[in-house]
XYZ file of C-alpha atoms in Angstrom:
531
model
C -60.864 -45.006 -70.590
C -61.318 -48.771 -70.391
C -59.698 -50.604 -73.278
C -59.566 -54.382 -72.704
C -56.704 -56.003 -74.631
C -56.883 -59.719 -75.216
C -53.558 -61.438 -74.610
C -52.719 -63.595 -77.576
C -48.931 -63.478 -77.521
C -46.604 -63.125 -74.522
C -42.860 -62.562 -74.395
C -41.188 -64.015 -71.291
C -37.549 -63.349 -70.364
C -36.718 -63.580 -66.671
C -33.647 -63.888 -64.513
C -35.674 -64.861 -61.436
C -37.474 -68.079 -62.397
C -39.785 -68.013 -59.351
C -43.300 -68.991 -60.484
C -42.259 -69.025 -64.149
C -43.457 -72.513 -65.015
C -46.800 -72.003 -63.267
C -47.333 -68.731 -65.132
C -46.304 -70.277 -68.446
C -48.747 -73.132 -67.926
C -51.539 -70.716 -66.994
C -50.925 -68.678 -70.145
C -50.759 -71.767 -72.330
C -54.020 -73.024 -70.832
C -55.556 -69.718 -71.926
C -54.351 -70.169 -75.529
C -51.542 -67.594 -75.293
C -48.566 -68.053 -77.624
C -45.315 -68.102 -75.617
C -42.199 -66.406 -76.971
C -39.020 -66.557 -74.921
C -35.240 -66.366 -74.756
C -32.304 -68.411 -73.490
C -32.673 -69.905 -70.044
C -36.304 -68.858 -69.741
C -37.251 -70.769 -72.893
C -35.282 -73.787 -71.724
C -37.065 -73.825 -68.338
C -40.472 -73.603 -70.008
C -39.656 -76.366 -72.510
C -38.365 -78.636 -69.760
C -41.798 -78.235 -68.168
C -43.385 -79.516 -71.385
C -44.597 -76.160 -72.713
C -44.477 -75.098 -76.365
C -42.269 -72.027 -76.724
C -41.172 -70.028 -79.751
C -37.663 -68.543 -79.648
C -37.238 -64.789 -80.069
C -34.760 -65.612 -82.822
C -37.629 -67.197 -84.789
C -39.368 -63.802 -84.726
C -36.365 -61.587 -85.394
C -34.680 -63.837 -87.929
C -31.404 -63.350 -86.078
C -29.814 -65.726 -83.575
C -28.819 -64.671 -80.090
C -25.253 -63.400 -80.392
C -22.362 -61.892 -78.496
C -22.849 -64.152 -75.475
C -26.519 -63.229 -75.284
C -25.876 -59.485 -75.207
C -27.941 -59.089 -78.369
C -31.191 -61.019 -78.637
C -34.255 -58.796 -78.118
C -32.867 -55.479 -79.351
C -34.648 -55.713 -82.688
C -37.503 -53.888 -84.526
C -39.465 -57.147 -84.739
C -39.619 -57.124 -80.943
C -39.899 -53.446 -80.176
C -42.228 -52.821 -83.096
C -44.547 -55.405 -81.591
C -44.334 -53.642 -78.258
C -44.502 -49.981 -79.264
C -47.062 -50.006 -82.072
C -50.221 -48.020 -81.474
C -52.709 -50.623 -82.559
C -55.459 -48.286 -83.766
C -53.058 -45.956 -85.603
C -53.407 -46.686 -89.368
C -49.773 -45.808 -90.131
C -48.524 -48.094 -87.340
C -50.804 -50.895 -88.498
C -49.570 -50.492 -92.075
C -45.925 -50.609 -90.956
C -46.573 -53.756 -88.951
C -48.217 -55.425 -91.928
C -45.508 -54.308 -94.361
C -42.678 -55.660 -92.199
C -44.470 -58.687 -90.809
C -44.349 -57.452 -87.216
C -46.638 -59.291 -84.861
C -48.171 -57.593 -81.833
C -46.944 -58.590 -78.373
C -49.710 -58.170 -75.788
C -47.852 -59.203 -72.644
C -44.242 -58.883 -71.522
C -42.952 -60.713 -68.443
C -39.421 -59.556 -67.610
C -37.226 -59.297 -64.573
C -33.673 -58.124 -64.879
C -30.172 -59.509 -64.493
C -29.248 -59.748 -60.791
C -26.986 -56.701 -60.687
C -27.433 -55.899 -56.989
C -27.045 -59.540 -55.973
C -23.849 -59.766 -58.031
C -22.425 -56.712 -56.253
C -23.452 -58.050 -52.838
C -21.566 -61.304 -53.329
C -18.358 -59.370 -54.018
C -17.996 -60.234 -57.700
C -15.191 -58.757 -59.769
C -15.677 -55.737 -61.986
C -16.078 -57.720 -65.227
C -18.780 -59.905 -63.695
C -20.574 -56.850 -62.322
C -20.525 -55.145 -65.713
C -21.805 -58.304 -67.421
C -24.797 -58.276 -65.073
C -25.968 -54.884 -66.309
C -29.110 -55.763 -68.253
C -29.699 -53.828 -71.487
C -32.332 -55.710 -73.467
C -34.526 -56.328 -70.425
C -34.960 -52.682 -69.379
C -35.491 -51.740 -73.030
C -38.386 -54.185 -73.354
C -39.810 -53.123 -69.994
C -39.774 -49.450 -70.944
C -41.232 -50.071 -74.406
C -44.076 -52.131 -73.002
C -44.696 -49.724 -70.120
C -44.770 -46.720 -72.426
C -47.321 -48.488 -74.593
C -49.420 -49.703 -71.644
C -52.547 -48.643 -73.479
C -52.072 -51.848 -75.484
C -49.453 -53.924 -73.651
C -49.307 -55.427 -70.145
C -45.857 -55.444 -68.543
C -45.144 -57.639 -65.494
C -41.814 -57.169 -63.699
C -42.598 -58.719 -60.318
C -43.294 -62.449 -59.820
C -45.632 -61.417 -57.005
C -47.988 -60.071 -59.705
C -48.287 -63.338 -61.650
C -51.376 -64.475 -59.760
C -53.026 -61.067 -60.170
C -52.356 -61.225 -63.916
C -54.087 -64.581 -64.248
C -57.010 -63.374 -62.145
C -57.294 -60.253 -64.316
C -57.301 -62.336 -67.498
C -59.977 -64.648 -66.166
C -62.138 -61.722 -65.147
C -61.680 -60.196 -68.613
C -62.142 -63.433 -70.528
C -58.504 -63.456 -71.606
C -58.081 -59.662 -71.637
C -56.473 -57.126 -69.294
C -58.108 -53.836 -68.369
C -56.567 -50.390 -68.805
C -56.373 -49.598 -65.083
C -54.587 -52.867 -64.456
C -52.062 -52.138 -67.201
C -51.510 -48.623 -65.847
C -50.708 -50.084 -62.445
C -48.260 -52.534 -63.987
C -46.621 -49.767 -66.026
C -46.068 -47.650 -62.920
C -44.374 -50.593 -61.193
C -42.310 -51.271 -64.298
C -40.897 -47.749 -64.552
C -40.150 -47.810 -60.806
C -38.307 -51.108 -61.313
C -36.098 -49.810 -64.106
C -35.470 -46.573 -62.211
C -34.334 -48.558 -59.159
C -32.164 -50.757 -61.366
C -30.476 -47.784 -63.006
C -30.084 -46.162 -59.590
C -28.195 -49.171 -58.272
C -25.921 -49.169 -61.317
C -25.210 -45.437 -61.086
C -24.426 -45.708 -57.366
C -22.054 -48.612 -57.959
C -20.230 -46.680 -60.679
C -20.016 -43.551 -58.529
C -19.000 -45.097 -55.223
C -17.487 -48.540 -55.704
C -15.987 -48.040 -59.167
C -15.087 -44.347 -59.208
C -14.668 -43.666 -55.494
C -16.924 -40.593 -55.543
C -18.380 -39.807 -52.138
C -20.652 -37.071 -53.455
C -21.276 -37.744 -57.167
C -22.651 -35.039 -59.464
C -26.016 -36.811 -59.435
C -27.252 -38.924 -56.551
C -30.005 -41.456 -56.997
C -31.145 -43.936 -54.374
C -33.959 -46.453 -54.706
C -36.129 -47.893 -51.955
C -39.245 -50.012 -51.738
C -42.122 -49.678 -49.356
C -42.249 -52.022 -46.392
C -45.603 -50.719 -45.250
C -47.567 -47.684 -44.185
C -47.569 -46.620 -40.548
C -50.504 -45.596 -38.388
C -49.418 -41.958 -38.726
C -46.322 -39.790 -38.592
C -44.968 -37.779 -35.686
C -48.517 -36.519 -35.172
C -51.913 -38.001 -36.074
C -52.509 -35.500 -38.887
C -49.330 -36.670 -40.708
C -49.216 -39.764 -42.909
C -46.121 -41.972 -42.833
C -44.556 -45.084 -44.333
C -41.447 -47.208 -43.934
C -39.173 -47.797 -46.941
C -36.246 -50.190 -47.301
C -33.136 -49.455 -49.392
C -32.920 -51.641 -52.494
C -29.132 -51.698 -52.586
C -26.673 -53.066 -50.006
C -27.517 -51.793 -46.522
C -26.988 -52.518 -42.869
C -29.478 -54.644 -40.947
C -31.469 -52.813 -38.292
C -34.958 -52.395 -36.911
C -36.809 -52.992 -40.208
C -35.140 -56.409 -40.434
C -35.821 -57.322 -36.787
C -38.400 -59.935 -35.836
C -41.332 -58.391 -33.988
C -42.328 -61.047 -31.483
C -45.348 -59.242 -30.103
C -47.106 -55.936 -29.584
C -48.850 -53.287 -31.639
C -47.441 -52.211 -34.971
C -44.546 -49.800 -34.750
C -45.294 -46.124 -35.281
C -43.117 -43.477 -36.901
C -41.986 -42.264 -33.486
C -41.356 -45.836 -32.327
C -38.994 -46.417 -35.245
C -37.206 -43.114 -34.743
C -36.759 -43.531 -30.993
C -35.912 -47.240 -31.158
C -33.265 -46.509 -33.778
C -31.692 -43.931 -31.455
C -31.617 -46.558 -28.695
C -30.170 -49.185 -31.031
C -27.421 -46.901 -32.329
C -26.296 -46.024 -28.796
C -26.543 -49.614 -27.569
C -24.423 -50.710 -30.542
C -21.546 -48.685 -29.060
C -21.426 -51.339 -26.322
C -22.059 -54.430 -28.466
C -18.699 -55.954 -27.509
C -18.776 -54.622 -23.941
C -20.307 -55.805 -20.668
C -24.098 -56.145 -20.244
C -25.580 -52.749 -21.145
C -29.037 -51.202 -21.017
C -30.063 -48.040 -22.868
C -33.327 -46.219 -22.157
C -34.413 -43.594 -24.682
C -37.239 -41.078 -24.718
C -37.953 -38.860 -27.712
C -34.681 -39.917 -29.392
C -32.573 -38.864 -26.374
C -31.086 -41.292 -23.868
C -32.478 -40.794 -20.365
C -30.482 -43.604 -18.763
C -27.521 -45.784 -19.765
C -25.597 -48.260 -17.665
C -23.219 -51.214 -17.861
C -22.969 -53.867 -15.136
C -22.275 -57.520 -14.453
C -25.799 -58.500 -15.529
C -28.587 -56.994 -17.611
C -30.868 -56.829 -14.582
C -28.320 -54.808 -12.638
C -27.672 -52.595 -15.681
C -31.438 -51.977 -15.984
C -31.690 -50.855 -12.367
C -28.749 -48.482 -12.778
C -30.016 -47.056 -16.095
C -33.514 -46.532 -14.715
C -32.165 -44.756 -11.646
C -30.727 -41.961 -13.808
C -34.178 -40.610 -14.734
C -37.075 -42.876 -13.814
C -39.590 -40.143 -14.659
C -38.522 -39.839 -18.306
C -38.159 -43.616 -18.658
C -41.943 -44.023 -18.389
C -43.196 -44.812 -21.892
C -39.651 -45.111 -23.199
C -37.669 -47.383 -25.504
C -35.236 -49.967 -24.127
C -32.297 -51.510 -26.001
C -29.908 -54.119 -24.601
C -26.729 -55.694 -25.912
C -27.331 -59.207 -24.556
C -30.134 -61.772 -24.895
C -32.896 -60.957 -22.427
C -33.626 -63.262 -19.520
C -36.790 -63.531 -17.425
C -35.455 -61.500 -14.504
C -34.612 -58.519 -16.696
C -37.943 -58.828 -18.514
C -39.764 -58.765 -15.155
C -37.863 -55.617 -14.163
C -38.559 -53.845 -17.452
C -42.290 -54.616 -17.378
C -42.711 -52.982 -13.966
C -42.992 -49.656 -15.793
C -44.807 -48.751 -19.004
C -42.426 -49.426 -21.907
C -43.214 -48.886 -25.582
C -40.512 -50.963 -27.289
C -37.772 -53.388 -26.226
C -34.937 -54.169 -28.656
C -32.551 -57.067 -28.014
C -30.314 -59.532 -29.889
C -32.482 -62.355 -28.516
C -34.678 -63.396 -25.598
C -35.254 -66.615 -23.700
C -38.639 -68.312 -23.887
C -39.168 -67.360 -20.241
C -38.484 -63.693 -21.026
C -40.899 -63.809 -23.972
C -43.557 -65.235 -21.674
C -43.060 -62.331 -19.272
C -43.391 -59.761 -22.046
C -46.456 -61.558 -23.400
C -48.356 -60.343 -20.340
C -47.951 -56.810 -21.724
C -49.906 -57.148 -24.967
C -49.099 -53.682 -26.332
C -45.353 -53.798 -25.652
C -43.385 -54.313 -28.855
C -40.552 -56.824 -28.530
C -38.033 -56.702 -31.383
C -35.294 -59.303 -31.758
C -32.353 -58.509 -34.012
C -31.729 -61.513 -36.235
C -28.358 -60.133 -37.336
C -27.308 -58.691 -33.985
C -26.421 -55.083 -33.229
C -25.028 -53.027 -36.127
C -21.394 -51.915 -36.265
C -21.237 -48.417 -34.737
C -18.120 -47.623 -36.761
C -19.637 -48.584 -40.107
C -19.311 -46.217 -43.043
C -22.292 -44.595 -44.702
C -24.160 -41.316 -45.034
C -27.033 -39.552 -43.328
C -29.452 -37.344 -45.210
C -31.910 -34.656 -44.186
C -34.547 -33.065 -46.392
C -34.682 -29.263 -46.216
C -36.854 -26.840 -48.144
C -35.494 -26.901 -51.684
C -32.773 -29.486 -51.150
C -31.203 -32.469 -49.465
C -28.321 -32.384 -46.982
C -26.003 -35.396 -47.150
C -23.096 -36.068 -44.809
C -20.900 -38.904 -43.544
C -22.233 -40.858 -40.590
C -20.639 -39.725 -37.351
C -18.766 -43.014 -37.002
C -15.456 -41.619 -35.716
C -14.395 -42.383 -32.174
C -11.677 -41.523 -29.670
C -9.692 -43.829 -27.437
C -7.772 -43.178 -24.256
C -4.641 -42.718 -26.355
C -6.276 -39.819 -28.213
C -6.999 -37.806 -25.072
C -4.911 -34.770 -24.134
C -4.666 -33.810 -20.470
C -4.850 -29.999 -20.269
C -5.170 -29.387 -16.506
C -2.584 -29.514 -13.744
C -4.252 -32.612 -12.340
C -4.462 -35.665 -14.553
C -7.572 -37.832 -14.228
C -7.383 -41.041 -12.228
C -7.859 -44.393 -13.946
C -11.495 -44.509 -12.806
C -12.101 -40.929 -13.902
C -10.760 -41.784 -17.356
C -13.157 -44.716 -17.607
C -16.034 -42.495 -16.545
C -14.962 -39.803 -19.022
C -14.965 -42.224 -21.939
C -18.311 -43.722 -20.888
C -19.869 -40.244 -20.604
C -18.341 -39.268 -23.960
C -19.805 -42.349 -25.663
C -23.277 -41.477 -24.403
C -22.943 -37.751 -25.122
C -22.383 -38.337 -28.838
C -25.944 -39.765 -28.956
C -27.567 -36.890 -27.056
C -29.079 -33.949 -28.930
C -26.965 -30.789 -28.750
C -26.194 -29.006 -26.584
C -25.358 -32.212 -24.715
C -24.012 -32.656 -21.187
C -23.678 -36.111 -19.618
C -22.553 -36.920 -16.076
C -21.378 -40.511 -15.502
C -19.945 -42.510 -12.624
C -18.982 -46.188 -12.378
C -20.496 -47.170 -15.741
C -23.782 -45.386 -15.113
C -25.218 -42.099 -16.351
C -25.861 -39.807 -13.392
C -27.568 -36.989 -15.265
C -28.248 -36.063 -18.901
C -28.962 -32.591 -20.273
C -30.124 -32.514 -23.897
C -31.137 -30.107 -26.611
C -30.673 -26.815 -24.826
C -29.761 -23.554 -26.472
C -26.718 -23.116 -24.232
C -24.346 -25.543 -22.551
C -24.712 -24.066 -19.068
C -28.432 -24.855 -19.003
C -27.755 -28.418 -20.160
C -25.277 -28.835 -17.299
C -27.781 -27.462 -14.783
C -30.679 -29.573 -16.082
C -28.567 -32.728 -15.934
C -27.514 -31.890 -12.367
C -31.115 -31.179 -11.372
C -32.203 -34.579 -12.710
C -29.424 -36.224 -10.706
C -30.526 -34.416 -7.556
C -34.125 -35.518 -8.154
C -32.983 -39.129 -8.584
C -31.095 -38.971 -5.284
C -34.226 -37.725 -3.546
C -36.382 -40.390 -5.203
C -34.098 -43.263 -4.237
C -33.079 -41.873 -0.824
C -29.381 -41.609 -1.628
C -27.198 -39.491 0.633
C -25.936 -37.530 -2.360
C -26.463 -37.240 -6.096
C -24.495 -39.533 -8.413
C -22.941 -36.433 -9.973
C -20.705 -36.141 -6.909
C -17.393 -37.649 -7.930
C -18.560 -38.082 -11.528
C -17.057 -37.293 -14.901
C -18.880 -34.882 -17.179
C -18.829 -34.944 -20.973
C -19.688 -32.074 -23.288
C -20.342 -32.840 -26.967
C -18.689 -29.552 -27.998
C -16.284 -27.142 -26.355
C -17.254 -24.943 -23.416
C -17.347 -21.447 -24.928
C -17.295 -19.987 -21.426
C -16.358 -21.330 -18.024
C -19.945 -21.094 -16.727
C -21.011 -24.540 -17.948
C -17.920 -26.160 -16.512
C -18.405 -24.391 -13.189
C -22.016 -25.619 -13.097
C -20.674 -29.148 -13.469
C -18.180 -28.547 -10.678
C -20.983 -27.282 -8.445
C -22.833 -30.546 -9.121
C -19.805 -32.455 -7.821
C -18.061 -33.517 -11.037
C -14.333 -34.090 -10.620
C -13.310 -34.775 -14.226
C -14.247 -33.272 -17.581
C -14.008 -34.530 -21.155
C -14.647 -32.100 -24.009
C -13.362 -31.413 -27.529
C -11.519 -28.166 -26.783
C -10.898 -25.629 -29.508
C -12.593 -22.546 -28.055
C -10.871 -19.163 -28.219
C -11.439 -19.148 -24.450
C -9.869 -22.547 -23.798
C -7.262 -20.929 -21.520
C -10.000 -19.375 -19.381
C -11.859 -22.678 -19.154
C -8.669 -24.588 -18.279
C -7.844 -22.045 -15.551
C -11.358 -22.393 -14.123
C -10.918 -26.188 -14.100
C -7.566 -25.868 -12.331
C -9.002 -23.447 -9.779
C -11.807 -25.929 -9.073
C -9.377 -28.856 -8.781
C -10.863 -30.625 -11.804
C -9.029 -32.945 -14.159
C -9.849 -32.213 -17.812
C -9.011 -33.905 -21.095
C -9.539 -32.705 -24.668
C -10.646 -35.098 -27.410
C -10.019 -32.820 -30.371
C -13.298 -34.127 -31.833
C -16.798 -32.660 -31.644
C -20.054 -34.631 -31.721
C -22.942 -32.284 -32.468
C -26.224 -34.130 -32.983
C -29.173 -32.153 -34.302
């Protein structure tokens, strides 16, 4: 169905005045009568345009501090009337209701008001009522009315009118209506979330609605046969990869985003620490190290598992220099994430045209920030708190006869920090601020311990070390050892200290095995499963 509707009268009422005057002039040039309200009318008049007030149409002045101005049958009758319905036409004629062919509305800045920390009264006052009502009326009646809610569509509207000799086509109005309903849905979502969380303190409200807008489609999803896109939250949110500046390289894929986010989240744990490098492959860290310089940290992180690092993601907690960039580009790297980079470092990366370099304009995110994670399952949505809790040295409980040394404690906490970002079952060996071996995603903890030790042994052979870095290391387990076998595997690899949550019904057996092996072990009392 193609039903061109000539635009003869337009109602404009916008909070965001971007492009308003230009649009008003374009409409006036095309002989469209302009009807407006409050600040919008004032802006148009100051630009020399002829504007009729809504109050001239309704016969009622704006009242109650502007809360009531467009909520009137003279407005909504002009928006909702079915033009070729005889009864509607008769009602319009009887009551002197004029048709409105175009509505240009954007809403009170509710989200912006919340973001700036306004008080409750100010927030409530920025809940738009008349605007969404007009948007929904016009969108419902899109067969006859064009509704524009996004200033980015002003140019397209003018182009459409010129192509239609002053008229809009049905397909164009359908597109605008879809955007309009999405806009009001997002607006209501933001309001409902503010009431639930900020105003009422409900972590899990009876109904949960979250709005997001598309940032772009991706080449494909996890696999080429899957389609994918990136969306950005419309409410307050933390800055991360989507807000980073991509300096160079191919567009980011679904897997790039997922893996780079895993690297960023782990690197953020060290944002206030010494120079740190994180290397991730398939969302699991394969090497993490801190050192006196980024270049040294890179060498130590790479040494943990240079095989898995090929084609990996790198995140650092300091601005990149040329020396570190040279080191990173010696192997194939998909993505590098950093707070910044020197011009010399950028020039080095530029030699690798496909490598994506992302610079974080707002720095690394706060690893302890509040928030929720969500996972879609068949028939539902799982929502939980972010795993933002952490332990300090003061939280640790020594459970073995031998207490860990100062260096062992440092290694335990380093290994524990990394382990919380490794897929369960997770085992991480660490020594002197460097991961020695990482075992991820196994069905039992013993196998994770053995795999991590095997990787450490392979690294020692590759680099010609006299022994694996697991000798004299600390080992972290993301959850308790249900049996002593995993702990004994770590002892066989040369670990001398253990950090784990504790809480197994066999804790006594595991502690005895640690004592018999001469290990020092501490309990955190906190588990960090990651699925």
